[in-house]
Amino acid sequence: MTRALENTGRIAHGLCPGARHIVFGDTADAAIDSDLWLMTEIDRAHVVMLCRRGLLPPERAAPLLALIAALRVENFASLRGRPAPRGLYLLYESLLIERLGGETGGALHTGRSRNDLGATLFRLKLRVPARRLLRELLRLEAVLLSRARRHLDVVMPAYTHFQPALPVTFGHWLAGIACAVGRDARALLDGVLPDLDHCPLGAGAVGGTSFPIDPRLTARLLGFTDPVGHSIDAVASRDCALRLLSAAGILGVTLSRMATDLLVWSTPEFGFLRLPDGLVGSSSMMPQKRNPFLLEHVQGLAAKPLGAFVTAAAASHAKPFSNTIAANTEGVGVIWEALRAITDAVTLSRLVIAFARPAPAAMRRSATAGFTAATELANQLARAGVPFREAHHQVGAAIAEALAAGGRERLHETVTESFADRLESDADAVSLDAVVAATRFGGGPAATSVRAAIAAEQAGWRTLVGRGQEIDRRWRHAAQELDAADHAIGEARR
């Protein structure tokens, strides 16, 4: 069988052993595990289509489908351990020919090529990790929104340049992350998954086929919405992988920035957050340590899609616009680990957000000590008739004077009291709670503002969940239709 596999008619001998080991491996077992179930799903749809179009009679289609089913039941044991001198597909096709004869086994590849088969297989393989990533991302957003509602009144400082800036709330911060995560989810659902909904099968090697096939039928049986309309585009393009890696890379940036905030806030110097024992690690040497190391995993895992994007884009760059191994095989091979990594980063992020407990007293002390109400004090002076730039200068000078006098402990009170006779309202107007309550414009941390943002994001979240469920239903219905069509051909032969 090996010799027959190596002789293509045009080429009498296969690859030399060293090259074969690098390209195809010693056996096809790894490829069987990763590819062959979905490949046979494509085969079943193709056989059904050929039969309905009169290109393959039922008496030959039925044995093909029956053998494919038998191989799937045995988990392809008949193919395992065999040498694959020209790759998985030809090893598998040769077994079909060996069992059914050339007239039947050799008819499977009518009207198609390994090029359109490979492009279709790639999109089918991307479905599960892409859908899983979206599902995990929506779970993270749900937890962020839930915790944002819970912590609307927990005052803390917002930071710019790592310096205390303005008083916000922990709920406000969480809602902000939820908004960014929501955009990342929409990028997947609007910009990536639609790409995966077009089926390349039917494009052949690069120029279509003269057989009167029905690509729309095979697309539907495999759960796609439509076939790809252009044969060169169908086999040349792997931009769906680039778009997916790009979206995953941007998501990774969001997660890494979130993780950095949480890491800093969990230090004893800040003391804003505490993680339960199940989400921290100890030291092999230092008994006092409670390391929030999962957040460092988030940072590292979230970076992998960026590297994978560069690899895939560079492998495709300046390659011919046709089927090419550099772009379509080697270049996109990095995507699987990248998708696993970013999905794991999302899951770890969700666990941390779900179980982290804020320390309201420490957060409030920091917001007070950093005099985060200073901007509102300047605003109050502006309301009293002082031009804002002058008010800004006066408050800044008062802060500098108080600090020079060693007044950091009571900085907020000292500076506020120095302007008491010039304010239209009393000093309570620049308390942290008053400042937060007043900043309801521009998406600020006032509870009414944050609740509105949460409500809008929640509505978008429900829409995304519903659309994801519609995709799942389409895939299930396609699988059921294919099973029914396969069964009907077997029954007709009997």
XYZ file of C-alpha atoms in Angstrom, residues 147-451:
305
model
C -19.704 42.937 40.235
C -19.984 46.477 38.862
C -23.553 46.675 40.150
C -22.476 45.250 43.494
C -19.669 47.778 44.054
C -21.264 51.000 42.801
C -20.691 52.729 46.147
C -17.122 51.582 46.872
C -15.150 54.806 46.436
C -11.579 54.540 45.200
C -9.093 56.737 43.356
C -8.726 56.598 39.600
C -5.092 56.883 38.547
C -3.331 58.676 35.733
C 0.425 58.222 35.370
C 0.186 55.948 38.440
C -0.786 58.984 40.554
C -4.143 59.489 42.348
C -6.330 61.509 39.997
C -10.069 61.639 40.694
C -12.518 59.833 42.953
C -14.413 57.038 41.196
C -15.865 53.744 42.403
C -14.750 50.153 42.030
C -18.033 49.514 40.235
C -17.215 52.312 37.792
C -13.846 50.699 37.014
C -15.415 47.246 36.579
C -18.079 48.647 34.250
C -15.335 50.250 32.163
C -13.590 46.911 31.722
C -16.957 45.360 30.843
C -17.440 47.941 28.072
C -14.047 47.110 26.574
C -14.682 43.363 26.847
C -18.068 43.862 25.180
C -16.377 45.493 22.196
C -13.939 42.583 22.017
C -16.897 40.177 21.979
C -18.638 42.162 19.231
C -15.416 42.141 17.192
C -15.475 38.348 17.303
C -19.148 38.035 16.439
C -19.314 40.782 13.820
C -15.837 40.669 12.299
C -14.636 37.081 12.625
C -17.423 34.511 12.835
C -19.104 35.770 9.625
C -15.851 34.964 7.793
C -16.091 31.398 9.030
C -19.628 31.100 7.669
C -18.571 30.832 4.005
C -17.627 27.428 2.659
C -14.660 27.076 0.244
C -15.673 23.576 -0.890
C -16.246 23.488 -4.643
C -13.360 25.765 -5.569
C -11.201 22.775 -6.491
C -7.465 23.309 -6.717
C -7.856 26.978 -7.673
C -10.094 27.156 -10.737
C -13.358 25.476 -9.797
C -14.522 22.357 -11.640
C -16.418 21.370 -14.773
C -18.532 18.880 -12.822
C -22.017 20.319 -12.166
C -21.626 20.345 -8.383
C -23.852 22.194 -5.915
C -21.597 24.144 -3.491
C -24.632 25.714 -1.837
C -25.867 22.280 -0.759
C -22.543 21.181 0.734
C -22.254 24.553 2.484
C -25.688 24.113 4.075
C -25.038 20.508 5.117
C -21.885 21.653 6.908
C -23.582 24.531 8.700
C -22.220 27.369 6.558
C -24.487 30.165 5.394
C -23.068 30.367 1.844
C -20.283 29.051 -0.371
C -17.325 31.271 -1.179
C -18.159 32.842 -4.533
C -14.687 32.920 -6.096
C -12.433 29.891 -6.523
C -9.084 31.695 -6.166
C -10.239 33.582 -3.095
C -11.575 30.340 -1.608
C -8.242 28.523 -1.629
C -5.862 31.493 -1.365
C -7.327 33.352 1.585
C -6.644 32.665 5.225
C -7.524 36.190 6.301
C -10.159 34.704 8.607
C -7.228 33.468 10.704
C -5.553 36.874 10.654
C -8.806 38.577 11.615
C -9.368 36.138 14.451
C -5.816 36.551 15.742
C -6.142 40.320 15.464
C -9.341 40.302 17.525
C -7.770 37.929 20.032
C -4.676 40.128 20.225
C -6.726 43.235 20.978
C -8.650 41.279 23.609
C -5.308 40.249 25.071
C -4.334 43.892 25.432
C -7.570 44.556 27.344
C -6.995 41.620 29.673
C -3.341 42.444 30.289
C -4.162 46.022 31.260
C -6.888 44.823 33.603
C -4.474 42.304 35.145
C -1.868 44.996 35.718
C -4.319 47.139 37.703
C -5.393 44.152 39.781
C -1.801 43.083 40.443
C -0.852 46.554 41.673
C -3.986 46.915 43.788
C -3.422 43.543 45.461
C -0.006 44.570 46.844
C 0.224 45.398 50.578
C 1.231 48.936 49.616
C -2.206 49.427 48.079
C -4.236 46.770 49.840
C -7.277 47.436 47.669
C -8.089 43.794 46.927
C -7.849 40.408 48.536
C -8.004 37.130 46.656
C -9.098 33.885 48.342
C -6.580 31.134 48.999
C -7.813 29.199 45.972
C -6.616 31.947 43.623
C -3.172 32.712 45.055
C 0.088 30.804 45.403
C 2.724 30.525 48.086
C 6.493 30.611 47.925
C 8.722 27.565 48.244
C 11.037 29.635 50.454
C 9.176 32.639 51.867
C 6.361 31.596 54.212
C 4.594 34.964 54.275
C 3.859 35.119 50.560
C 0.373 35.175 48.985
C 1.171 35.631 45.317
C -1.636 36.567 42.872
C 0.260 34.654 40.207
C -2.818 33.850 38.138
C -2.833 37.474 36.999
C 0.704 37.039 35.721
C -0.514 34.011 33.783
C -3.208 36.255 32.313
C -0.562 38.723 31.183
C 1.585 36.010 29.596
C -1.240 34.072 27.976
C -2.825 37.244 26.628
C 0.339 38.092 24.699
C 0.366 34.890 22.636
C -2.177 35.946 19.978
C -0.025 38.986 19.174
C 2.971 36.779 18.429
C 0.813 34.375 16.451
C -0.625 37.233 14.403
C 2.862 38.431 13.473
C 3.871 34.882 12.514
C 0.775 34.281 10.377
C 0.884 37.704 8.727
C 4.593 37.432 7.954
C 4.118 33.943 6.493
C 1.399 35.276 4.173
C 3.089 38.549 3.296
C 4.163 38.829 -0.349
C 3.162 35.238 -1.128
C 1.257 34.492 -4.361
C -2.507 34.866 -4.129
C -3.213 31.189 -4.574
C -2.963 28.083 -2.452
C 0.424 28.241 -0.753
C 1.832 26.031 1.958
C 3.803 28.873 3.545
C 0.689 30.953 4.205
C -2.085 28.374 4.364
C -0.369 25.627 6.352
C 2.776 26.772 8.107
C 1.624 30.336 8.716
C -1.694 29.499 10.334
C -0.382 26.569 12.358
C 0.244 28.887 15.309
C -3.407 29.802 15.720
C -4.476 26.819 17.823
C -2.124 27.474 20.735
C -2.886 31.201 20.565
C -6.634 30.588 20.823
C -6.180 28.161 23.690
C -4.007 30.688 25.512
C -6.341 33.667 25.125
C -9.353 31.570 26.145
C -7.499 30.422 29.263
C -6.630 34.059 29.988
C -10.325 34.969 29.800
C -11.260 32.124 32.153
C -8.618 33.068 34.718
C -9.708 36.705 34.516
C -13.299 35.709 35.215
C -12.308 33.689 38.276
C -10.286 36.567 39.707
C -13.033 39.133 39.095
C -15.679 36.825 40.532
C -13.876 36.130 43.806
C -11.728 39.217 44.430
C -12.939 41.216 47.417
C -12.352 44.978 47.529
C -11.166 46.726 50.689
C -13.391 49.841 50.808
C -11.577 51.459 53.740
C -8.166 51.223 52.075
C -9.571 52.506 48.790
C -11.220 55.480 50.483
C -8.064 56.311 52.489
C -6.034 56.412 49.289
C -8.593 58.601 47.512
C -8.562 60.970 50.483
C -4.786 61.046 50.967
C -4.285 61.704 47.283
C -6.716 64.644 47.516
C -8.617 63.345 44.500
C -11.329 65.952 45.195
C -8.960 68.762 44.159
C -10.444 69.089 40.690
C -13.945 69.486 42.088
C -12.631 72.147 44.477
C -11.371 74.072 41.439
C -14.765 73.513 39.796
C -16.488 74.974 42.865
C -14.288 78.071 42.711
C -15.131 78.410 39.023
C -18.812 78.298 39.911
C -18.149 81.120 42.396
C -16.810 83.269 39.546
C -13.086 82.458 39.479
C -11.875 81.608 35.944
C -11.116 77.891 35.906
C -7.447 78.281 34.997
C -6.976 80.674 37.904
C -8.924 78.346 40.199
C -6.699 75.491 39.074
C -3.619 77.540 39.960
C -4.956 78.569 43.353
C -5.819 75.030 44.403
C -2.443 73.761 43.184
C -0.631 76.477 45.158
C -2.643 75.694 48.292
C -1.737 72.012 47.983
C 1.961 72.852 47.585
C 1.822 75.154 50.646
C 0.066 72.535 52.776
C 2.563 69.854 51.822
C 5.495 72.140 52.526
C 4.071 72.670 56.010
C 3.953 68.908 56.538
C 0.219 68.658 56.153
C -0.158 65.456 54.101
C -2.145 63.690 56.820
C -4.933 66.281 56.661
C -4.286 67.538 53.148
C -7.900 67.303 52.026
C -9.255 69.110 55.081
C -6.491 71.733 55.199
C -6.809 72.799 51.573
C -10.605 72.682 51.568
C -10.812 74.785 54.731
C -8.518 77.415 53.222
C -11.144 78.094 50.545
C -14.222 77.819 52.772
C -15.044 81.519 52.722
C -14.868 81.662 48.925
C -17.147 78.727 48.129
C -20.835 79.133 47.376
C -21.523 75.725 48.949
C -20.141 74.222 52.152
C -17.126 71.961 52.395
C -19.297 68.858 52.105
C -19.626 69.618 48.400
C -16.064 68.402 47.898
C -16.309 65.292 50.053
C -15.508 62.116 48.128
C -19.091 60.887 48.146
C -20.390 64.266 46.993
C -17.851 64.480 44.188
C -18.714 60.965 42.975
C -22.444 61.710 43.126
C -21.967 64.973 41.209
C -19.972 63.461 38.321
C -22.941 62.040 36.482
C -22.033 63.680 33.163
C -19.640 62.327 30.541
C -19.911 58.745 31.754
C -18.623 59.615 35.210
C -18.788 57.461 38.369
C -22.110 58.722 39.722
C -24.369 55.746 40.385
C -26.993 56.907 37.877
C -24.356 57.239 35.168
C -22.775 53.847 35.835
C -26.170 52.135 36.023
